[in-house]
Coordinates of C-alpha atoms in Angstrom, one line a residue:
Chain A
M1104 CA -58.4 62.4 1.2
K1105 CA -55.2 64.3 1.3
Q1106 CA -53.5 61.3 -0.3
D1107 CA -56.0 61.3 -3.1
Y1108 CA -55.4 65.0 -3.7
H1109 CA -51.7 64.4 -3.8
K1110 CA -52.0 61.6 -6.2
R1111 CA -54.4 63.5 -8.5
F1112 CA -52.1 66.6 -8.4
H1113 CA -49.2 64.6 -9.7
E1114 CA -51.3 62.9 -12.3
R1115 CA -52.3 66.3 -13.5
L1116 CA -48.6 67.2 -13.7
D1117 CA -48.1 64.1 -15.8
G1118 CA -51.0 65.2 -18.0
E1119 CA -52.8 61.9 -17.2
T1120 CA -56.1 63.2 -16.0
I1121 CA -58.4 66.1 -16.7
P1122 CA -59.0 68.3 -13.6
P1123 CA -62.4 67.7 -12.1
D1124 CA -62.7 71.2 -10.9
A1125 CA -60.9 73.7 -13.2
T1126 CA -61.9 76.6 -11.0
D1127 CA -59.8 75.5 -8.1
A1128 CA -57.5 78.5 -8.1
E1129 CA -55.2 77.3 -5.4
E1130 CA -54.5 74.1 -7.2
E1131 CA -54.0 75.9 -10.5
A1132 CA -51.5 78.3 -8.8
R1133 CA -49.7 75.3 -7.3
L1134 CA -49.5 73.5 -10.6
T1135 CA -48.1 76.7 -12.3
A1136 CA -45.4 76.9 -9.6
Y1137 CA -44.5 73.3 -10.0
R1138 CA -44.3 73.5 -13.8
A1139 CA -42.1 76.6 -13.5
E1140 CA -39.6 74.8 -11.2
L1141 CA -39.7 71.6 -13.1
G1142 CA -39.1 73.6 -16.3
R1143 CA -35.7 74.6 -14.8
L1144 CA -34.9 71.0 -14.3
E1145 CA -36.0 70.1 -17.8
N1146 CA -33.6 72.7 -19.3
R1147 CA -30.7 71.2 -17.3
R1148 CA -28.1 69.7 -19.6
V1149 CA -25.2 67.8 -18.1
R1150 CA -22.4 67.1 -20.5
A1151 CA -20.3 63.9 -20.2
P1152 CA -16.5 64.4 -20.2
A1153 CA -15.3 65.3 -23.7
D1154 CA -13.0 62.3 -24.0
L1155 CA -15.5 59.7 -22.9
A1156 CA -16.2 58.3 -26.4
A1157 CA -12.5 58.2 -27.2
R1158 CA -11.7 56.3 -24.0
V1159 CA -14.5 53.8 -24.6
M1160 CA -13.3 53.3 -28.2
E1161 CA -9.7 52.8 -27.1
A1162 CA -10.8 50.1 -24.7
I1163 CA -13.0 48.2 -27.1
T1164 CA -11.0 48.5 -30.3
P1165 CA -8.8 45.5 -30.8
A1166 CA -5.1 46.0 -31.8
P1167 CA -4.6 45.6 -35.5
R1168 CA -3.7 42.0 -36.3
P1169 CA -0.5 41.5 -38.2
T1170 CA -0.8 40.2 -41.7
F1171 CA 0.4 36.6 -42.2
L1172 CA 3.6 37.8 -43.9
E1173 CA 4.4 40.2 -41.0
W1174 CA 3.8 37.3 -38.5
L1175 CA 6.0 35.0 -40.6
W1176 CA 8.7 37.6 -40.7
T1177 CA 8.9 37.7 -36.9
L1178 CA 9.8 34.1 -36.9
V1179 CA 12.9 34.7 -39.0
P1180 CA 16.0 35.0 -36.8
T1181 CA 18.0 38.2 -37.4
R1182 CA 21.3 36.3 -37.4
R1183 CA 21.7 33.3 -39.7
Q1184 CA 23.6 31.2 -37.2
W1185 CA 20.5 31.1 -34.9
A1186 CA 18.3 29.7 -37.5
I1187 CA 18.6 26.0 -36.5
P1188 CA 18.3 26.5 -32.8
A1189 CA 15.4 28.9 -33.3
L1190 CA 13.6 26.4 -35.6
A1191 CA 14.2 23.6 -33.1
G1192 CA 12.8 25.8 -30.4
A1193 CA 9.7 26.6 -32.5
V1194 CA 9.1 22.9 -33.1
L1195 CA 9.5 22.2 -29.4
M1196 CA 7.0 24.9 -28.5
L1197 CA 4.5 23.5 -31.0
A1198 CA 4.9 20.1 -29.5
L1199 CA 4.4 21.5 -26.0
L1200 CA 1.6 23.8 -26.9
P1201 CA -1.3 21.4 -25.9
V1202 CA 0.4 20.7 -22.6
L1203 CA 0.9 24.4 -21.9
R1204 CA -2.6 25.3 -22.8
Q1205 CA -3.9 22.6 -20.5
R1206 CA -1.8 23.9 -17.6
S1207 CA -2.8 27.5 -18.4
A1208 CA -6.5 26.5 -18.4
L1209 CA -6.1 24.7 -15.0
S1210 CA -4.2 27.5 -13.3
G1211 CA -6.6 30.4 -14.4
P1212 CA -5.4 33.9 -15.4
P1213 CA -1.7 34.6 -14.8
R1214 CA -0.9 36.2 -11.5
M1215 CA 2.0 38.6 -10.9
L1216 CA 4.0 39.2 -7.8
V1217 CA 3.6 43.0 -7.1
H1218 CA 5.9 44.8 -4.8
F1219 CA 4.6 47.6 -2.5
Q1220 CA 6.8 49.7 -0.2
I1221 CA 6.6 52.9 1.8
H1222 CA 9.2 54.8 3.8
A1223 CA 7.7 55.2 7.3
P1224 CA 10.5 54.9 9.9
G1225 CA 8.4 56.0 12.8
A1226 CA 5.4 53.8 12.1
E1227 CA 4.4 50.9 14.4
R1228 CA 2.2 49.2 11.9
V1229 CA 1.6 49.6 8.1
E1230 CA -1.2 47.9 6.2
L1231 CA -2.1 47.8 2.5
V1232 CA -5.7 48.4 1.7
G1233 CA -7.3 48.5 -1.7
D1234 CA -9.5 47.1 -4.4
F1235 CA -7.7 43.7 -4.1
N1236 CA -8.9 43.2 -0.5
N1237 CA -12.2 45.1 -0.8
W1238 CA -10.7 47.9 1.2
T1239 CA -10.6 45.8 4.3
A1240 CA -8.0 46.7 6.9
G1241 CA -6.1 43.9 8.7
T1242 CA -5.6 41.6 5.8
I1243 CA -2.2 42.7 4.3
Q1244 CA 0.5 43.8 6.8
L1245 CA 3.7 45.2 5.5
Q1246 CA 7.0 44.0 6.9
G1247 CA 9.3 46.5 8.5
P1248 CA 10.8 48.8 9.2
D1249 CA 14.1 47.8 7.8
A1250 CA 17.3 49.6 8.6
S1251 CA 16.4 52.4 6.2
G1252 CA 12.9 52.8 7.5
H1253 CA 11.1 51.0 4.7
W1254 CA 8.0 48.8 5.0
T1255 CA 7.5 46.3 2.2
T1256 CA 5.3 43.5 1.0
D1257 CA 4.7 41.5 -2.1
V1258 CA 1.1 40.6 -3.2
E1259 CA 0.2 38.1 -5.9
L1260 CA -2.4 39.8 -8.2
P1261 CA -4.0 38.9 -11.5
E1262 CA -3.8 41.4 -14.4
G1263 CA -5.8 44.5 -13.8
R1264 CA -6.0 48.1 -12.5
Y1265 CA -6.0 48.5 -8.7
E1266 CA -6.5 51.5 -6.4
Y1267 CA -5.0 51.4 -2.9
Q1268 CA -3.7 53.3 0.1
F1269 CA -1.5 52.6 3.0
L1270 CA -3.0 52.6 6.5
V1271 CA -0.4 53.7 9.0
N1272 CA -0.9 52.7 12.7
G1273 CA -4.5 51.8 11.9
T1274 CA -5.5 55.5 11.7
T1275 CA -3.7 57.5 9.1
W1276 CA -4.3 57.0 5.4
V1277 CA -1.3 57.7 3.2
T1278 CA -1.2 57.8 -0.5
D1279 CA 1.8 55.9 -1.9
P1280 CA 4.4 58.7 -2.6
G1281 CA 6.0 56.5 -5.2
A1282 CA 2.8 56.1 -7.3
E1283 CA 2.9 57.4 -10.8
I1284 CA -0.9 57.5 -11.2
R1285 CA -3.3 58.9 -8.6
R1286 CA -6.9 59.7 -8.6
P1287 CA -9.3 61.4 -6.2
D1288 CA -11.0 59.0 -3.9
G1289 CA -14.1 61.1 -3.4
F1290 CA -13.1 62.0 0.2
G1291 CA -10.7 64.7 -0.4
R1292 CA -7.7 62.4 -0.7
E1293 CA -6.1 60.4 -3.5
N1294 CA -5.8 56.7 -4.1
A1295 CA -2.6 55.4 -5.7
V1296 CA -3.3 53.4 -8.9
R1297 CA -1.2 50.4 -9.9
V1298 CA -1.7 48.7 -13.2
V1299 CA -0.7 45.1 -13.2
Y1300 CA 0.0 43.4 -16.5
E1301 CA 2.1 40.5 -17.7
E1302 CA 5.0 41.7 -19.8
R1303 CA 4.8 39.8 -23.0
S1304 CA 7.8 39.8 -25.2
Chain B
M1292 CA -8.0 53.3 -60.6
T1293 CA -11.4 53.8 -59.0
K1294 CA -11.9 56.6 -56.7
Q1295 CA -13.2 55.6 -53.3
S1296 CA -16.1 57.4 -51.6
P1297 CA -14.9 59.9 -49.0
P1298 CA -15.4 58.6 -45.5
V1299 CA -17.7 61.5 -44.7
Y1300 CA -20.5 59.7 -46.6
K1301 CA -20.2 56.7 -44.4
L1302 CA -20.2 58.9 -41.4
Q1303 CA -23.3 60.6 -42.6
E1304 CA -25.0 57.2 -43.0
I1305 CA -24.2 56.3 -39.5
M1306 CA -25.4 59.6 -38.2
N1307 CA -28.7 59.2 -39.9
A1308 CA -29.1 55.6 -38.8
S1309 CA -31.3 54.6 -35.8
D1310 CA -29.6 53.2 -32.7
A1311 CA -30.9 49.7 -33.5
E1312 CA -29.4 49.9 -37.0
I1313 CA -26.0 50.9 -35.6
V1314 CA -26.2 48.1 -33.1
A1315 CA -26.8 45.7 -36.1
Q1316 CA -23.8 47.2 -37.8
C1317 CA -21.6 46.7 -34.7
R1318 CA -22.8 43.1 -34.5
E1319 CA -21.6 42.6 -38.1
G1320 CA -18.1 43.6 -36.9
D1321 CA -18.0 47.4 -37.5
T1322 CA -16.6 48.4 -34.1
N1323 CA -16.1 52.0 -35.1
A1324 CA -19.9 52.5 -35.5
F1325 CA -20.2 52.1 -31.7
A1326 CA -18.6 55.5 -31.2
E1327 CA -21.8 57.1 -32.6
L1328 CA -23.9 55.2 -30.0
V1329 CA -21.6 56.4 -27.3
R1330 CA -21.8 60.0 -28.5
R1331 CA -25.6 59.9 -28.7
N1332 CA -26.1 58.5 -25.3
Q1333 CA -23.1 59.5 -23.2
D1334 CA -24.8 62.6 -21.6
S1335 CA -27.8 60.6 -20.5
V1336 CA -25.7 57.8 -19.0
F1337 CA -23.3 60.2 -17.4
N1338 CA -26.1 62.3 -15.9
L1339 CA -27.7 59.2 -14.4
V1340 CA -24.5 57.8 -12.9
W1341 CA -23.4 61.2 -11.6
S1342 CA -26.8 61.7 -10.0
M1343 CA -26.5 58.3 -8.3
T1344 CA -22.9 58.7 -7.1
G1345 CA -22.6 62.4 -6.6
N1346 CA -19.0 62.1 -7.6
W1347 CA -17.8 63.5 -10.9
H1348 CA -14.7 61.3 -11.3
E1349 CA -16.4 58.1 -10.2
A1350 CA -19.3 58.9 -12.6
A1351 CA -16.8 59.3 -15.5
D1352 CA -15.2 55.9 -14.7
I1353 CA -18.5 54.1 -14.4
A1354 CA -19.9 55.7 -17.5
Q1355 CA -16.9 54.5 -19.4
E1356 CA -17.3 51.0 -18.0
T1357 CA -21.0 51.1 -18.8
F1358 CA -20.4 51.5 -22.5
I1359 CA -17.6 48.9 -22.5
R1360 CA -20.0 46.4 -20.9
A1361 CA -22.8 47.4 -23.3
F1362 CA -20.5 46.7 -26.3
R1363 CA -19.6 43.3 -24.9
K1364 CA -23.3 42.5 -24.3
L1365 CA -24.6 43.8 -27.6
H1366 CA -25.7 40.3 -28.6
S1367 CA -28.3 40.4 -25.8
Y1368 CA -29.8 43.8 -26.8
K1369 CA -33.3 43.5 -28.1
P1370 CA -34.0 46.1 -30.8
E1371 CA -37.6 46.5 -29.8
F1372 CA -36.4 48.4 -26.7
S1373 CA -34.7 51.7 -26.6
F1374 CA -30.9 51.4 -26.7
R1375 CA -30.6 54.4 -24.4
N1376 CA -32.8 52.9 -21.7
W1377 CA -31.0 49.6 -22.1
V1378 CA -27.5 51.1 -21.6
M1379 CA -28.8 53.3 -18.8
S1380 CA -30.0 50.3 -16.9
I1381 CA -26.5 48.8 -17.3
G1382 CA -25.1 52.0 -15.9
A1383 CA -27.6 51.9 -12.9
N1384 CA -26.6 48.3 -12.1
L1385 CA -22.9 49.0 -12.3
T1386 CA -23.3 52.0 -10.1
R1387 CA -25.3 50.1 -7.5
N1388 CA -22.6 47.4 -7.4
R1389 CA -19.8 49.9 -7.2
F1390 CA -21.6 51.9 -4.6
R1391 CA -21.7 48.9 -2.3
S1392 CA -17.9 48.7 -2.0
F1393 CA -17.8 52.6 -2.1
S1394 CA -20.1 52.7 1.0
R1395 CA -18.0 50.1 2.8
R1396 CA -14.9 52.0 2.1
R1397 CA -16.6 55.2 3.3
R1398 CA -17.8 53.7 6.5
M1399 CA -14.4 52.3 7.3
Q1400 CA -12.6 55.6 6.5
E1401 CA -15.1 57.5 8.7
T1402 CA -14.5 55.2 11.6
L1403 CA -10.8 55.3 11.4
T1404 CA -10.1 58.9 10.5
R1405 CA -13.3 60.7 11.5
M1406 CA -13.4 62.3 8.1
Q1407 CA -16.4 64.2 7.0
D1408 CA -18.6 63.1 4.2
A1409 CA -17.4 63.6 0.7
D1410 CA -18.3 66.8 -0.9
V1411 CA -20.3 66.5 -4.1
A1412 CA -18.0 67.5 -6.9
P1413 CA -19.4 70.6 -8.7
A1414 CA -20.6 70.0 -12.2
P1415 CA -18.7 72.3 -14.6
G1416 CA -20.7 74.4 -17.0
L1417 CA -24.1 74.3 -15.2
P1418 CA -25.5 77.8 -15.0
D1419 CA -28.4 77.3 -12.6
E1420 CA -26.6 77.2 -9.3
G1421 CA -29.8 77.3 -7.2
L1422 CA -31.1 74.3 -9.0
E1423 CA -27.8 72.4 -8.5
A1424 CA -27.7 73.2 -4.8
A1425 CA -31.2 72.0 -4.4
L1426 CA -30.5 68.8 -6.3
G1427 CA -27.4 68.3 -4.2
Q1428 CA -29.5 68.4 -1.0
M1429 CA -32.0 65.8 -2.2
P1430 CA -31.8 62.1 -1.4
E1431 CA -30.1 60.2 -4.2
T1432 CA -33.1 58.0 -4.9
L1433 CA -35.5 60.9 -5.4
R1434 CA -33.0 62.9 -7.4
T1435 CA -32.3 60.1 -9.8
A1436 CA -36.0 59.2 -10.4
L1437 CA -36.8 62.9 -10.9
L1438 CA -34.0 63.3 -13.5
L1439 CA -35.1 60.2 -15.4
K1440 CA -38.6 61.6 -15.6
H1441 CA -38.0 65.2 -16.3
V1442 CA -34.7 65.3 -18.1
E1443 CA -34.7 61.9 -19.9
G1444 CA -38.4 61.9 -20.4
Q1445 CA -38.8 58.3 -19.3
S1446 CA -42.2 56.8 -18.6
Y1447 CA -42.8 55.3 -15.1
E1448 CA -42.4 51.8 -16.6
E1449 CA -39.1 52.8 -18.0
I1450 CA -37.9 54.3 -14.8
A1451 CA -38.9 51.2 -12.9
R1452 CA -36.9 49.0 -15.4
T1453 CA -33.9 51.3 -15.4
L1454 CA -33.6 51.4 -11.6
G1455 CA -34.8 47.8 -11.0
I1456 CA -37.7 48.9 -8.8
G1457 CA -41.5 48.5 -8.9
L1458 CA -43.9 50.7 -10.8
S1459 CA -45.5 52.2 -7.7
A1460 CA -42.1 52.9 -6.2
A1461 CA -41.1 54.8 -9.4
K1462 CA -44.3 56.9 -9.2
M1463 CA -43.8 57.6 -5.5
R1464 CA -40.1 58.6 -6.0
V1465 CA -41.0 61.0 -8.8
A1466 CA -43.8 62.6 -6.8
R1467 CA -41.8 62.9 -3.6
G1468 CA -38.8 64.2 -5.7
R1469 CA -41.0 66.9 -7.2
D1470 CA -42.3 67.9 -3.8
E1471 CA -38.8 68.0 -2.3
L1472 CA -37.3 70.0 -5.2
V1473 CA -40.1 72.6 -5.3
H1474 CA -39.9 72.9 -1.5
L1475 CA -36.1 73.4 -1.6
L1476 CA -36.3 76.0 -4.4
T1477 CA -39.1 77.9 -2.8
T1478 CA -37.4 78.0 0.6
E1479 CA -34.2 79.2 -1.0
R1480 CA -36.0 81.9 -2.9
E1481 CA -37.8 83.1 0.2
R1482 CA -34.6 83.1 2.2
E1483 CA -32.9 85.3 -0.4
S1484 CA -35.7 87.8 -0.7

């Protein structure tokens, strides 16, 4: 019975049913109170960050492609004496292209060796925890300390943006003091951000 | 030399076009037109994601990723459905996936450092502090369903589709969300008076 009343009450709020008893003053008062509070919610306007559209467009807009002449110009050596070796190199690359493509397809996206280090001379154990190991402790241990108190490790990562922190002695979270980019982690601390990309010449 | 039409005319055309028409334009290769779709729908997507995560920075990141994913999946969008609802369901999915690793991280951090739960970042520029406080105290599932119903004006079917839940669950969450919100606001008012 109570459940039916509750259901009917919310259907009335949705405007789905006509009240069977329009003289129920208590229900009318309750409806009025609900509509007033929900009206506050309906007037609520949250604005997205002002730069959101610009950030999206920057991510999806491809870099302008060079014209054919511009591309051709890049092939011309700046010094004349390099013309023959450069052309020979280009011919060799063209010949090797199918083989390189096949190798690249087999080996997947390129992976880069990324170096991490922290100065923690008094630490007994330092671990690296981040997006790349699903924030799981105990998977990447740093080596150290060396004579100067540094702990280091190298991790092979594909291109991408990674957030991470160091976990010292299994209990203390430390943001990489050498990180150029940091962002709040939602717990009152900051994650260090490392962007890994292949340097293309 | 012929004088070209000023770009403002083209902009005006895009601004008057429906979401589905702009999607068609994007599919034909006009990437810039997508900016208008982002502008029209960014507040709704951001509001949903922020409601689900309770974290302003995380919500900004996920909202950005939502639109990037939407752009890459434009070929699968069906014009008979609302673009806004479609992109919001992408945002809800992304948030759920991100939240799984987020929760894992939180559990681990709580265990190791005995840190307290994250504070919900305040939303700048929202004048109704009492309402914000009440929303902040509500369970995420109820808050999100309530916002979809009363701010986005979605039907129960649309809420169910956006959140990937059943129709009866959508109705139940909205009803319980209303009860909870009104209860919190009333209690707060009584406490103040």
